[in-house]
mmCIF file of C-alpha atoms and ligand atoms in Angstrom:
data_model
loop_
_atom_site.group_PDB
_atom_site.id
_atom_site.type_symbol
_atom_site.label_atom_id
_atom_site.label_comp_id
_atom_site.label_asym_id
_atom_site.label_seq_id
_atom_site.Cartn_x
_atom_site.Cartn_y
_atom_site.Cartn_z
ATOM 1 C CA MET A 1 65.630 105.904 86.475
ATOM 2 C CA ARG A 2 65.886 105.728 90.255
ATOM 3 C CA ILE A 3 68.998 103.790 91.095
ATOM 4 C CA GLY A 4 70.369 102.577 94.425
ATOM 5 C CA ILE A 5 74.116 102.041 94.629
ATOM 6 C CA THR A 6 75.886 100.114 97.381
ATOM 7 C CA CYS A 7 79.673 100.026 97.651
ATOM 8 C CA TYR A 8 82.478 100.155 100.185
ATOM 9 C CA PRO A 9 83.158 103.768 101.139
ATOM 10 C CA THR A 10 86.838 103.046 101.770
ATOM 11 C CA TYR A 11 89.868 103.844 99.603
ATOM 12 C CA GLY A 12 89.708 101.357 96.718
ATOM 13 C CA GLY A 13 88.803 100.786 93.095
ATOM 14 C CA SER A 14 85.330 99.319 93.585
ATOM 15 C CA GLY A 15 84.166 102.292 95.687
ATOM 16 C CA ALA A 16 85.771 104.698 93.204
ATOM 17 C CA VAL A 17 84.029 103.106 90.212
ATOM 18 C CA ALA A 18 80.668 102.897 92.019
ATOM 19 C CA THR A 19 80.813 106.547 93.078
ATOM 20 C CA GLU A 20 82.008 107.864 89.711
ATOM 21 C CA LEU A 21 79.234 105.829 88.072
ATOM 22 C CA GLY A 22 76.648 107.374 90.400
ATOM 23 C CA LEU A 23 77.925 110.882 89.622
ATOM 24 C CA GLU A 24 77.910 110.255 85.854
ATOM 25 C CA LEU A 25 74.392 108.783 85.957
ATOM 26 C CA ALA A 26 73.205 111.745 88.034
ATOM 27 C CA LYS A 27 74.622 114.130 85.389
ATOM 28 C CA ARG A 28 72.547 112.212 82.836
ATOM 29 C CA GLY A 29 69.381 112.928 84.842
ATOM 30 C CA HIS A 30 68.989 109.734 86.878
ATOM 31 C CA GLU A 31 68.254 109.865 90.611
ATOM 32 C CA ILE A 32 70.996 108.171 92.596
ATOM 33 C CA HIS A 33 70.769 106.843 96.161
ATOM 34 C CA VAL A 34 74.084 105.701 97.617
ATOM 35 C CA ILE A 35 73.655 103.255 100.506
ATOM 36 C CA SER A 36 76.683 102.396 102.658
ATOM 37 C CA TYR A 37 77.969 102.761 106.219
ATOM 38 C CA ALA A 38 79.869 105.961 105.380
ATOM 39 C CA SER A 39 79.995 108.433 102.524
ATOM 40 C CA PRO A 40 82.309 107.012 99.816
ATOM 41 C CA PHE A 41 85.692 108.730 99.563
ATOM 42 C CA ARG A 42 85.079 110.026 96.039
ATOM 43 C CA LEU A 43 81.685 111.562 96.796
ATOM 44 C CA PRO A 44 82.009 115.350 96.922
ATOM 45 C CA GLY A 45 80.003 117.422 99.399
ATOM 46 C CA TYR A 46 76.869 117.798 97.312
ATOM 47 C CA ALA A 47 76.067 116.699 93.803
ATOM 48 C CA GLU A 48 72.718 117.277 92.158
ATOM 49 C CA ASN A 49 70.538 114.123 92.023
ATOM 50 C CA VAL A 50 72.811 112.213 94.409
ATOM 51 C CA TYR A 51 71.635 111.283 97.902
ATOM 52 C CA PHE A 52 73.564 109.390 100.547
ATOM 53 C CA HIS A 53 71.884 107.038 103.045
ATOM 54 C CA ALA A 54 73.938 105.740 105.978
ATOM 55 C CA VAL A 55 73.379 102.202 107.206
ATOM 56 C CA ASP A 56 72.325 102.342 110.854
ATOM 57 C CA LEU A 57 75.136 100.850 112.930
ATOM 58 C CA SER A 58 73.644 101.708 116.301
ATOM 59 C CA GLY A 59 71.742 98.477 117.000
ATOM 60 C CA THR A 60 73.687 96.778 119.776
ATOM 61 C CA TYR A 61 72.733 94.154 122.329
ATOM 62 C CA PRO A 62 75.051 92.391 124.802
ATOM 63 C CA LEU A 63 74.467 89.075 123.044
ATOM 64 C CA LEU A 64 75.759 90.462 119.724
ATOM 65 C CA GLU A 65 79.509 90.307 120.018
ATOM 66 C CA TYR A 66 79.774 90.959 116.269
ATOM 67 C CA PHE A 67 77.448 93.509 114.651
ATOM 68 C CA PRO A 68 75.490 91.850 111.797
ATOM 69 C CA TYR A 69 76.293 94.519 109.179
ATOM 70 C CA SER A 70 74.869 92.561 106.242
ATOM 71 C CA LEU A 71 71.426 92.514 107.883
ATOM 72 C CA ALA A 72 71.529 96.214 108.753
ATOM 73 C CA LEU A 73 72.540 96.914 105.140
ATOM 74 C CA ALA A 74 69.676 94.789 103.748
ATOM 75 C CA VAL A 75 67.203 96.668 105.938
ATOM 76 C CA LYS A 76 68.522 100.055 104.781
ATOM 77 C CA GLN A 77 68.551 98.987 101.116
ATOM 78 C CA HIS A 78 64.946 97.798 101.427
ATOM 79 C CA GLU A 79 63.857 100.950 103.292
ATOM 80 C CA VAL A 80 65.431 103.240 100.676
ATOM 81 C CA ALA A 81 64.096 101.151 97.786
ATOM 82 C CA VAL A 82 60.525 101.403 99.104
ATOM 83 C CA ARG A 83 60.624 105.065 100.136
ATOM 84 C CA GLU A 84 62.483 106.356 97.071
ATOM 85 C CA ARG A 85 60.693 103.956 94.686
ATOM 86 C CA LEU A 86 63.942 102.560 93.300
ATOM 87 C CA ASP A 87 63.892 100.712 89.971
ATOM 88 C CA VAL A 88 67.326 99.166 90.345
ATOM 89 C CA LEU A 89 69.691 98.319 93.177
ATOM 90 C CA HIS A 90 73.246 98.126 91.823
ATOM 91 C CA VAL A 91 75.766 96.641 94.242
ATOM 92 C CA HIS A 92 79.531 96.810 93.821
ATOM 93 C CA TYR A 93 81.791 94.070 95.240
ATOM 94 C CA ALA A 94 79.802 90.886 95.827
ATOM 95 C CA VAL A 95 80.747 90.226 99.471
ATOM 96 C CA PRO A 96 78.434 90.868 101.318
ATOM 97 C CA HIS A 97 76.609 93.466 99.211
ATOM 98 C CA ALA A 98 74.982 91.048 96.759
ATOM 99 C CA THR A 99 73.635 88.879 99.576
ATOM 100 C CA ALA A 100 72.218 91.866 101.467
ATOM 101 C CA ALA A 101 70.647 93.158 98.245
ATOM 102 C CA PHE A 102 69.119 89.740 97.547
ATOM 103 C CA LEU A 103 67.396 89.929 100.936
ATOM 104 C CA ALA A 104 66.291 93.525 100.295
ATOM 105 C CA ARG A 105 64.790 92.514 96.953
ATOM 106 C CA GLU A 106 62.982 89.522 98.450
ATOM 107 C CA MET A 107 61.404 91.771 101.089
ATOM 108 C CA MET A 108 59.904 94.134 98.477
ATOM 109 C CA PRO A 109 56.115 94.266 98.160
ATOM 110 C CA GLU A 110 54.804 92.323 95.171
ATOM 111 C CA GLU A 111 53.558 95.442 93.407
ATOM 112 C CA HIS A 112 57.040 96.996 93.517
ATOM 113 C CA PRO A 113 59.612 94.780 91.825
ATOM 114 C CA LEU A 114 63.213 95.818 92.472
ATOM 115 C CA LYS A 115 65.938 94.676 90.079
ATOM 116 C CA LEU A 116 69.305 93.634 91.464
ATOM 117 C CA ILE A 117 72.544 94.141 89.547
ATOM 118 C CA THR A 118 75.854 92.919 90.941
ATOM 119 C CA THR A 119 79.185 94.207 89.664
ATOM 120 C CA LEU A 120 82.168 91.983 90.396
ATOM 121 C CA HIS A 121 85.357 93.946 90.915
ATOM 122 C CA GLY A 122 88.228 91.604 91.741
ATOM 123 C CA THR A 123 89.080 90.113 95.104
ATOM 124 C CA ASP A 124 85.376 89.511 95.776
ATOM 125 C CA ILE A 125 85.891 86.720 93.229
ATOM 126 C CA THR A 126 89.600 85.905 93.290
ATOM 127 C CA LEU A 127 90.144 85.969 97.068
ATOM 128 C CA VAL A 128 87.433 86.892 99.580
ATOM 129 C CA GLY A 129 84.452 85.256 97.856
ATOM 130 C CA GLN A 130 86.354 81.974 97.687
ATOM 131 C CA GLU A 131 86.887 81.787 101.440
ATOM 132 C CA LYS A 132 85.007 78.923 103.007
ATOM 133 C CA SER A 133 82.859 81.253 105.110
ATOM 134 C CA PHE A 134 81.616 83.189 102.075
ATOM 135 C CA PHE A 135 81.742 80.877 99.045
ATOM 136 C CA THR A 136 78.248 79.336 99.026
ATOM 137 C CA VAL A 137 76.379 82.510 99.835
ATOM 138 C CA THR A 138 78.395 84.564 97.334
ATOM 139 C CA LYS A 139 77.732 82.048 94.541
ATOM 140 C CA PHE A 140 74.030 82.036 95.493
ATOM 141 C CA ALA A 141 73.737 85.832 95.470
ATOM 142 C CA ILE A 142 75.564 86.128 92.144
ATOM 143 C CA GLU A 143 73.319 83.500 90.575
ATOM 144 C CA ARG A 144 70.173 85.158 91.923
ATOM 145 C CA SER A 145 71.086 88.665 90.717
ATOM 146 C CA ASP A 146 68.989 89.937 87.813
ATOM 147 C CA ALA A 147 72.210 90.836 85.996
ATOM 148 C CA VAL A 148 75.895 90.460 86.774
ATOM 149 C CA THR A 149 78.739 92.489 85.347
ATOM 150 C CA ALA A 150 82.507 91.972 85.617
ATOM 151 C CA VAL A 151 85.094 94.674 85.031
ATOM 152 C CA SER A 152 87.185 92.610 82.571
ATOM 153 C CA GLU A 153 87.102 89.488 80.400
ATOM 154 C CA TYR A 154 89.652 88.032 82.788
ATOM 155 C CA LEU A 155 87.332 88.484 85.787
ATOM 156 C CA ARG A 156 84.379 87.021 83.939
ATOM 157 C CA GLU A 157 86.389 83.866 83.165
ATOM 158 C CA GLU A 158 87.688 83.685 86.761
ATOM 159 C CA THR A 159 84.103 83.854 88.031
ATOM 160 C CA TYR A 160 83.029 80.992 85.794
ATOM 161 C CA LYS A 161 86.097 78.990 86.856
ATOM 162 C CA ALA A 162 85.859 79.666 90.587
ATOM 163 C CA PHE A 163 82.092 79.612 91.044
ATOM 164 C CA GLY A 164 81.028 77.496 88.096
ATOM 165 C CA CYS A 165 77.952 79.684 87.726
ATOM 166 C CA ASP A 166 77.467 79.049 84.049
ATOM 167 C CA LYS A 167 73.928 80.453 84.193
ATOM 168 C CA CYS A 168 75.107 83.852 85.452
ATOM 169 C CA GLY A 169 75.404 85.348 81.954
ATOM 170 C CA ILE A 170 78.038 87.830 83.049
ATOM 171 C CA THR A 171 78.365 91.008 80.973
ATOM 172 C CA VAL A 172 81.781 92.662 80.821
ATOM 173 C CA ILE A 173 81.607 96.407 81.476
ATOM 174 C CA ASN A 174 85.064 97.855 81.936
ATOM 175 C CA ASN A 175 86.176 100.495 84.412
ATOM 176 C CA PHE A 176 85.950 103.994 82.966
ATOM 177 C CA VAL A 177 87.619 107.354 83.423
ATOM 178 C CA ASP A 178 86.331 110.915 83.452
ATOM 179 C CA LEU A 179 88.461 112.531 80.743
ATOM 180 C CA GLU A 180 87.669 116.053 81.888
ATOM 181 C CA THR A 181 89.392 115.437 85.210
ATOM 182 C CA TYR A 182 92.005 112.907 84.114
ATOM 183 C CA ARG A 183 93.824 114.536 81.196
ATOM 184 C CA PRO A 184 97.402 115.405 80.392
ATOM 185 C CA ILE A 185 98.571 118.941 81.073
ATOM 186 C CA GLU A 186 101.122 120.927 79.115
ATOM 187 C CA ASN A 187 103.382 121.870 81.973
ATOM 188 C CA PRO A 188 103.409 119.166 84.677
ATOM 189 C CA ALA A 189 105.673 121.198 86.957
ATOM 190 C CA ALA A 190 103.013 123.912 87.114
ATOM 191 C CA CYS A 191 100.835 121.423 88.967
ATOM 192 C CA HIS A 192 103.167 120.113 91.684
ATOM 193 C CA LYS A 193 106.922 120.380 91.861
ATOM 194 C CA PHE A 194 107.864 116.951 93.132
ATOM 195 C CA ALA A 195 111.275 117.271 91.474
ATOM 196 C CA PRO A 196 113.399 119.765 89.505
ATOM 197 C CA PRO A 197 112.153 120.210 85.899
ATOM 198 C CA ASP A 198 114.322 117.560 84.223
ATOM 199 C CA VAL A 199 114.041 114.924 86.924
ATOM 200 C CA PRO A 200 111.395 112.249 86.187
ATOM 201 C CA VAL A 201 108.726 111.388 88.745
ATOM 202 C CA MET A 202 107.583 107.790 89.131
ATOM 203 C CA VAL A 203 104.213 107.366 90.836
ATOM 204 C CA HIS A 204 102.086 104.609 92.362
ATOM 205 C CA THR A 205 98.552 104.849 93.781
ATOM 206 C CA SER A 206 96.786 102.050 95.657
ATOM 207 C CA ASN A 207 95.455 100.906 98.999
ATOM 208 C CA PHE A 208 98.812 99.288 99.838
ATOM 209 C CA ARG A 209 97.402 95.790 100.246
ATOM 210 C CA LYS A 210 99.943 92.928 99.974
ATOM 211 C CA LEU A 211 98.898 92.056 96.429
ATOM 212 C CA LYS A 212 99.840 95.572 95.240
ATOM 213 C CA HIS A 213 103.534 94.853 95.986
ATOM 214 C CA VAL A 214 104.275 98.407 97.115
ATOM 215 C CA PRO A 215 107.700 97.437 98.591
ATOM 216 C CA ASP A 216 108.567 96.212 95.074
ATOM 217 C CA VAL A 217 107.617 99.621 93.684
ATOM 218 C CA VAL A 218 110.358 101.004 95.923
ATOM 219 C CA ARG A 219 112.831 98.304 94.833
ATOM 220 C CA ILE A 220 112.114 98.996 91.140
ATOM 221 C CA PHE A 221 112.599 102.698 91.798
ATOM 222 C CA ALA A 222 115.917 101.992 93.573
ATOM 223 C CA LYS A 223 117.226 100.260 90.437
ATOM 224 C CA VAL A 224 116.191 103.246 88.307
ATOM 225 C CA ARG A 225 117.661 105.680 90.816
ATOM 226 C CA GLN A 226 121.035 103.901 90.598
ATOM 227 C CA GLU A 227 121.209 104.981 86.949
ATOM 228 C CA ILE A 228 119.500 108.399 86.812
ATOM 229 C CA PRO A 229 118.182 111.106 89.152
ATOM 230 C CA ALA A 230 114.487 110.413 89.810
ATOM 231 C CA VAL A 231 111.776 110.802 92.435
ATOM 232 C CA LEU A 232 109.111 108.327 93.596
ATOM 233 C CA VAL A 233 105.697 109.508 94.801
ATOM 234 C CA LEU A 234 103.527 106.983 96.657
ATOM 235 C CA VAL A 235 99.842 107.792 97.096
ATOM 236 C CA GLY A 236 97.656 105.778 99.461
ATOM 237 C CA ASP A 237 97.910 103.860 102.680
ATOM 238 C CA GLY A 238 97.273 100.363 103.949
ATOM 239 C CA PRO A 239 98.821 97.224 105.445
ATOM 240 C CA ASP A 240 102.068 97.328 103.433
ATOM 241 C CA ARG A 241 102.990 100.942 104.132
ATOM 242 C CA PRO A 242 105.292 100.138 107.093
ATOM 243 C CA THR A 243 107.159 97.563 104.970
ATOM 244 C CA ALA A 244 107.478 100.025 102.091
ATOM 245 C CA GLU A 245 108.786 102.682 104.503
ATOM 246 C CA ALA A 246 111.300 100.171 105.896
ATOM 247 C CA VAL A 247 112.558 99.349 102.382
ATOM 248 C CA VAL A 248 112.992 103.070 101.676
ATOM 249 C CA GLN A 249 115.141 103.390 104.804
ATOM 250 C CA GLU A 250 117.089 100.191 104.144
ATOM 251 C CA LEU A 251 117.974 101.412 100.642
ATOM 252 C CA GLY A 252 118.791 104.945 101.839
ATOM 253 C CA LEU A 253 116.155 106.542 99.590
ATOM 254 C CA GLU A 254 114.552 108.889 102.122
ATOM 255 C CA ASP A 255 115.407 111.997 100.063
ATOM 256 C CA ASP A 256 113.899 110.622 96.856
ATOM 257 C CA VAL A 257 110.679 108.934 97.988
ATOM 258 C CA MET A 258 107.552 110.775 99.139
ATOM 259 C CA PHE A 259 104.604 109.126 100.901
ATOM 260 C CA LEU A 260 101.565 111.353 100.325
ATOM 261 C CA GLY A 261 99.062 109.168 102.203
ATOM 262 C CA LYS A 262 95.407 108.811 101.211
ATOM 263 C CA LEU A 263 94.140 111.439 98.761
ATOM 264 C CA ASN A 264 90.558 111.680 97.526
ATOM 265 C CA VAL A 265 91.669 113.293 94.269
ATOM 266 C CA VAL A 266 94.768 111.988 92.489
ATOM 267 C CA ALA A 267 94.522 113.594 89.042
ATOM 268 C CA ASP A 268 96.809 116.524 89.879
ATOM 269 C CA VAL A 269 99.465 114.193 91.305
ATOM 270 C CA LEU A 270 99.346 112.005 88.190
ATOM 271 C CA GLN A 271 99.511 115.077 85.953
ATOM 272 C CA ALA A 272 102.723 116.131 87.690
ATOM 273 C CA SER A 273 104.345 112.700 87.190
ATOM 274 C CA SER A 274 106.126 110.874 84.357
ATOM 275 C CA LEU A 275 105.544 107.128 84.798
ATOM 276 C CA PHE A 276 103.053 104.892 86.681
ATOM 277 C CA VAL A 277 104.203 101.671 88.361
ATOM 278 C CA LEU A 278 101.850 98.797 89.282
ATOM 279 C CA PRO A 279 103.580 95.460 89.976
ATOM 280 C CA SER A 280 100.488 93.734 91.513
ATOM 281 C CA THR A 281 100.280 89.955 91.760
ATOM 282 C CA SER A 282 96.580 90.150 90.908
ATOM 283 C CA GLU A 283 94.568 92.920 89.277
ATOM 284 C CA SER A 284 91.194 92.391 87.686
ATOM 285 C CA PHE A 285 91.386 95.634 85.704
ATOM 286 C CA GLY A 286 93.703 98.260 87.171
ATOM 287 C CA LEU A 287 91.706 101.484 87.521
ATOM 288 C CA GLY A 288 94.841 103.275 88.764
ATOM 289 C CA ALA A 289 96.659 102.390 85.537
ATOM 290 C CA LEU A 290 93.743 103.676 83.440
ATOM 291 C CA GLU A 291 93.591 106.995 85.313
ATOM 292 C CA ALA A 292 97.356 107.373 84.927
ATOM 293 C CA MET A 293 97.224 106.680 81.170
ATOM 294 C CA ALA A 294 94.453 109.252 80.799
ATOM 295 C CA CYS A 295 96.836 111.784 82.361
ATOM 296 C CA GLY A 296 99.499 110.836 79.811
ATOM 297 C CA LEU A 297 101.591 108.444 81.881
ATOM 298 C CA PRO A 298 103.061 105.284 80.365
ATOM 299 C CA VAL A 299 102.546 102.321 82.715
ATOM 300 C CA ILE A 300 105.054 99.765 83.957
ATOM 301 C CA ALA A 301 103.010 96.881 85.346
ATOM 302 C CA SER A 302 102.731 93.156 85.811
ATOM 303 C CA ASN A 303 101.201 91.050 83.061
ATOM 304 C CA VAL A 304 98.518 89.570 85.285
ATOM 305 C CA GLY A 305 94.715 89.477 85.368
ATOM 306 C CA GLY A 306 92.978 92.174 83.371
ATOM 307 C CA LEU A 307 95.996 94.480 83.080
ATOM 308 C CA PRO A 308 96.832 93.345 79.512
ATOM 309 C CA GLU A 309 93.255 94.335 78.548
ATOM 310 C CA VAL A 310 94.028 97.902 79.622
ATOM 311 C CA VAL A 311 97.747 98.483 79.069
ATOM 312 C CA VAL A 312 98.932 97.693 75.540
ATOM 313 C CA ASP A 313 102.346 96.130 76.052
ATOM 314 C CA GLY A 314 105.016 97.994 74.077
ATOM 315 C CA GLU A 315 102.630 100.844 73.157
ATOM 316 C CA THR A 316 101.073 102.425 76.244
ATOM 317 C CA GLY A 317 103.347 100.765 78.760
ATOM 318 C CA MET A 318 105.429 97.677 79.386
ATOM 319 C CA LEU A 319 104.271 94.500 81.118
ATOM 320 C CA HIS A 320 106.419 91.978 82.964
ATOM 321 C CA ALA A 321 106.035 88.999 85.269
ATOM 322 C CA PRO A 322 105.163 90.352 88.754
ATOM 323 C CA ASP A 323 108.521 89.310 90.243
ATOM 324 C CA ASP A 324 110.610 90.591 87.315
ATOM 325 C CA LEU A 325 111.806 93.729 89.087
ATOM 326 C CA ASP A 326 114.910 93.983 86.872
ATOM 327 C CA GLY A 327 112.719 93.903 83.767
ATOM 328 C CA MET A 328 110.394 96.589 85.134
ATOM 329 C CA ALA A 329 113.340 98.808 86.078
ATOM 330 C CA ARG A 330 114.902 98.293 82.605
ATOM 331 C CA SER A 331 111.611 99.253 80.955
ATOM 332 C CA ALA A 332 111.245 102.301 83.192
ATOM 333 C CA LEU A 333 114.767 103.424 82.284
ATOM 334 C CA ALA A 334 114.161 102.785 78.584
ATOM 335 C CA LEU A 335 111.245 105.215 78.699
ATOM 336 C CA LEU A 336 112.663 107.801 81.076
ATOM 337 C CA THR A 337 115.952 108.164 79.175
ATOM 338 C CA ASP A 338 114.464 108.445 75.687
ATOM 339 C CA ARG A 339 112.242 111.531 75.371
ATOM 340 C CA THR A 340 110.963 110.638 71.882
ATOM 341 C CA ARG A 341 109.951 107.165 72.973
ATOM 342 C CA TRP A 342 108.337 108.478 76.168
ATOM 343 C CA CYS A 343 106.304 111.011 74.140
ATOM 344 C CA ARG A 344 105.143 108.260 71.775
ATOM 345 C CA PHE A 345 104.000 106.135 74.727
ATOM 346 C CA ARG A 346 102.351 109.159 76.348
ATOM 347 C CA GLU A 347 100.267 109.863 73.242
ATOM 348 C CA ALA A 348 99.326 106.212 72.880
ATOM 349 C CA ALA A 349 98.377 106.034 76.577
ATOM 350 C CA VAL A 350 96.021 109.016 76.271
ATOM 351 C CA ALA A 351 94.452 107.560 73.123
ATOM 352 C CA ARG A 352 93.996 104.158 74.762
ATOM 353 C CA ALA A 353 92.406 105.712 77.866
ATOM 354 C CA GLY A 354 89.935 107.442 75.530
ATOM 355 C CA GLU A 355 88.550 103.989 74.694
ATOM 356 C CA PHE A 356 87.462 103.701 78.344
ATOM 357 C CA SER A 357 85.889 107.153 78.635
ATOM 358 C CA ALA A 358 82.820 107.651 80.837
ATOM 359 C CA ASP A 359 80.916 108.630 77.680
ATOM 360 C CA ARG A 360 81.567 105.233 76.147
ATOM 361 C CA VAL A 361 81.165 103.027 79.215
ATOM 362 C CA VAL A 362 78.380 104.595 81.327
ATOM 363 C CA PRO A 363 75.701 104.102 78.594
ATOM 364 C CA GLN A 364 76.484 100.367 78.770
ATOM 365 C CA TYR A 365 75.221 100.380 82.363
ATOM 366 C CA GLU A 366 72.175 102.440 81.365
ATOM 367 C CA THR A 367 71.323 99.946 78.633
ATOM 368 C CA LEU A 368 71.693 97.071 81.089
ATOM 369 C CA TYR A 369 69.393 98.772 83.627
ATOM 370 C CA GLU A 370 66.736 99.370 80.942
ATOM 371 C CA GLU A 371 66.993 95.782 79.753
ATOM 372 C CA VAL A 372 66.643 94.370 83.269
ATOM 373 C CA ILE A 373 63.692 96.625 84.114
ATOM 374 C CA ARG A 374 61.896 95.535 80.923
ATOM 375 C CA ARG A 375 62.191 91.814 81.777
HETATM 376 O O1 LIG B 401 90.711 94.369 95.307
HETATM 377 C C1 LIG B 401 89.531 94.398 94.957
HETATM 378 O O2 LIG B 401 88.974 93.525 94.318
HETATM 379 C C2 LIG B 401 88.718 95.535 95.378
HETATM 380 C C3 LIG B 401 88.713 96.636 94.464
HETATM 381 C C4 LIG B 401 88.966 97.788 95.379
HETATM 382 O O3 LIG B 401 88.010 98.240 95.975
HETATM 383 O O4 LIG B 401 90.140 98.159 95.509
HETATM 384 O O5 LIG B 401 89.658 96.666 93.391
HETATM 385 C C5 LIG B 401 89.294 95.984 92.223
HETATM 386 O O6 LIG B 401 88.365 96.783 91.561
HETATM 387 C C6 LIG B 401 88.850 97.841 90.745
HETATM 388 C C7 LIG B 401 87.657 98.559 90.139
HETATM 389 O O7 LIG B 401 86.873 97.694 89.397
HETATM 390 C C8 LIG B 401 89.793 97.274 89.695
HETATM 391 O O8 LIG B 401 90.255 98.285 88.837
HETATM 392 C C9 LIG B 401 90.978 96.631 90.440
HETATM 393 O O9 LIG B 401 91.829 96.043 89.479
HETATM 394 C C10 LIG B 401 90.467 95.560 91.380
HETATM 395 N N1 LIG B 401 91.586 95.096 92.221
HETATM 396 C C11 LIG B 401 92.055 93.855 92.158
HETATM 397 O O10 LIG B 401 91.622 93.025 91.389
HETATM 398 C C12 LIG B 401 93.175 93.538 93.071
#
């Protein structure tokens, strides 16, 4: 199949899933055309069967104080669809990608039908899509997509609740992980030496938005650090980084906390760590938690959104209310001070991640594409 993919190129789960999906589909022989304003952060230099098309941002005119990106995107999606004879346009994150893709599809010549698939990722439904300026058009574009997928049962229900689009027929297709890249390694210290051999490494990866509660990651770590030697590695960047840095200073943890900034590849950092922490207030799935589990890390997280669909509480990690920092620190200590228990959780985490392997999940998208094309 010839498949167009639109996503945000920036550091975040929806762009990561969209890009990994494109790469997996390309490996399976499909032709993939990624359409966005910049090359997504997880797209390597060149991959066979994968082509990147940049949206033209050069159209300016004194009257246009704000550049109409959605229109420029629709034009590029349509242009690529016609020239590359796309069968499917698969957009990730509804706002504004689904609306632009709707326009692109409507502009197609009659003899070339283009199918539109929208994947809902999280805040496009729970936050941004519900804003007054976007609600009506987001609901419209979701309802007019040829198929809609959500990354968890939780997100599907939220979409029905928030948008009332009972005719959307949303299919749940979970996030997935490439088990060749994300796998446990025998000797974590051989990868990166964040700490001396017997000192555990707690890790968090995200785009440091408010809802990720990164300052709380530091506070949880501080409680652990009061009891045992440990190190915290923070991967990513975003609005809450200055606050997180301030908390580190306030608590005198400068020697034990490392900010690594944005990294395109995180597998090696996860492989060198012992425990993943994700105290988000909202999380439709938790791709970071899945990638960590695949690398053998038990997860301490909040029991919100789709996280309980990924992390099995008491088996692959421990879940708490988002503001229960004491509980999360207690759980972290319980795992980091009991090697046998930690090993049991590690094995269970790897096994659980296997249920979300690319090999299991990517064919679900292929089947959906085939079904939609046949209609
Ligand atoms: O926050 C978002 O909704 C955007 C998105 C992103 O680009 O960071 O993250 C969401 O999509 C991921 C991939 O499907 C999910 O694993 C994340 O849980 C989800 N984030 C939230 O729901 C906060």
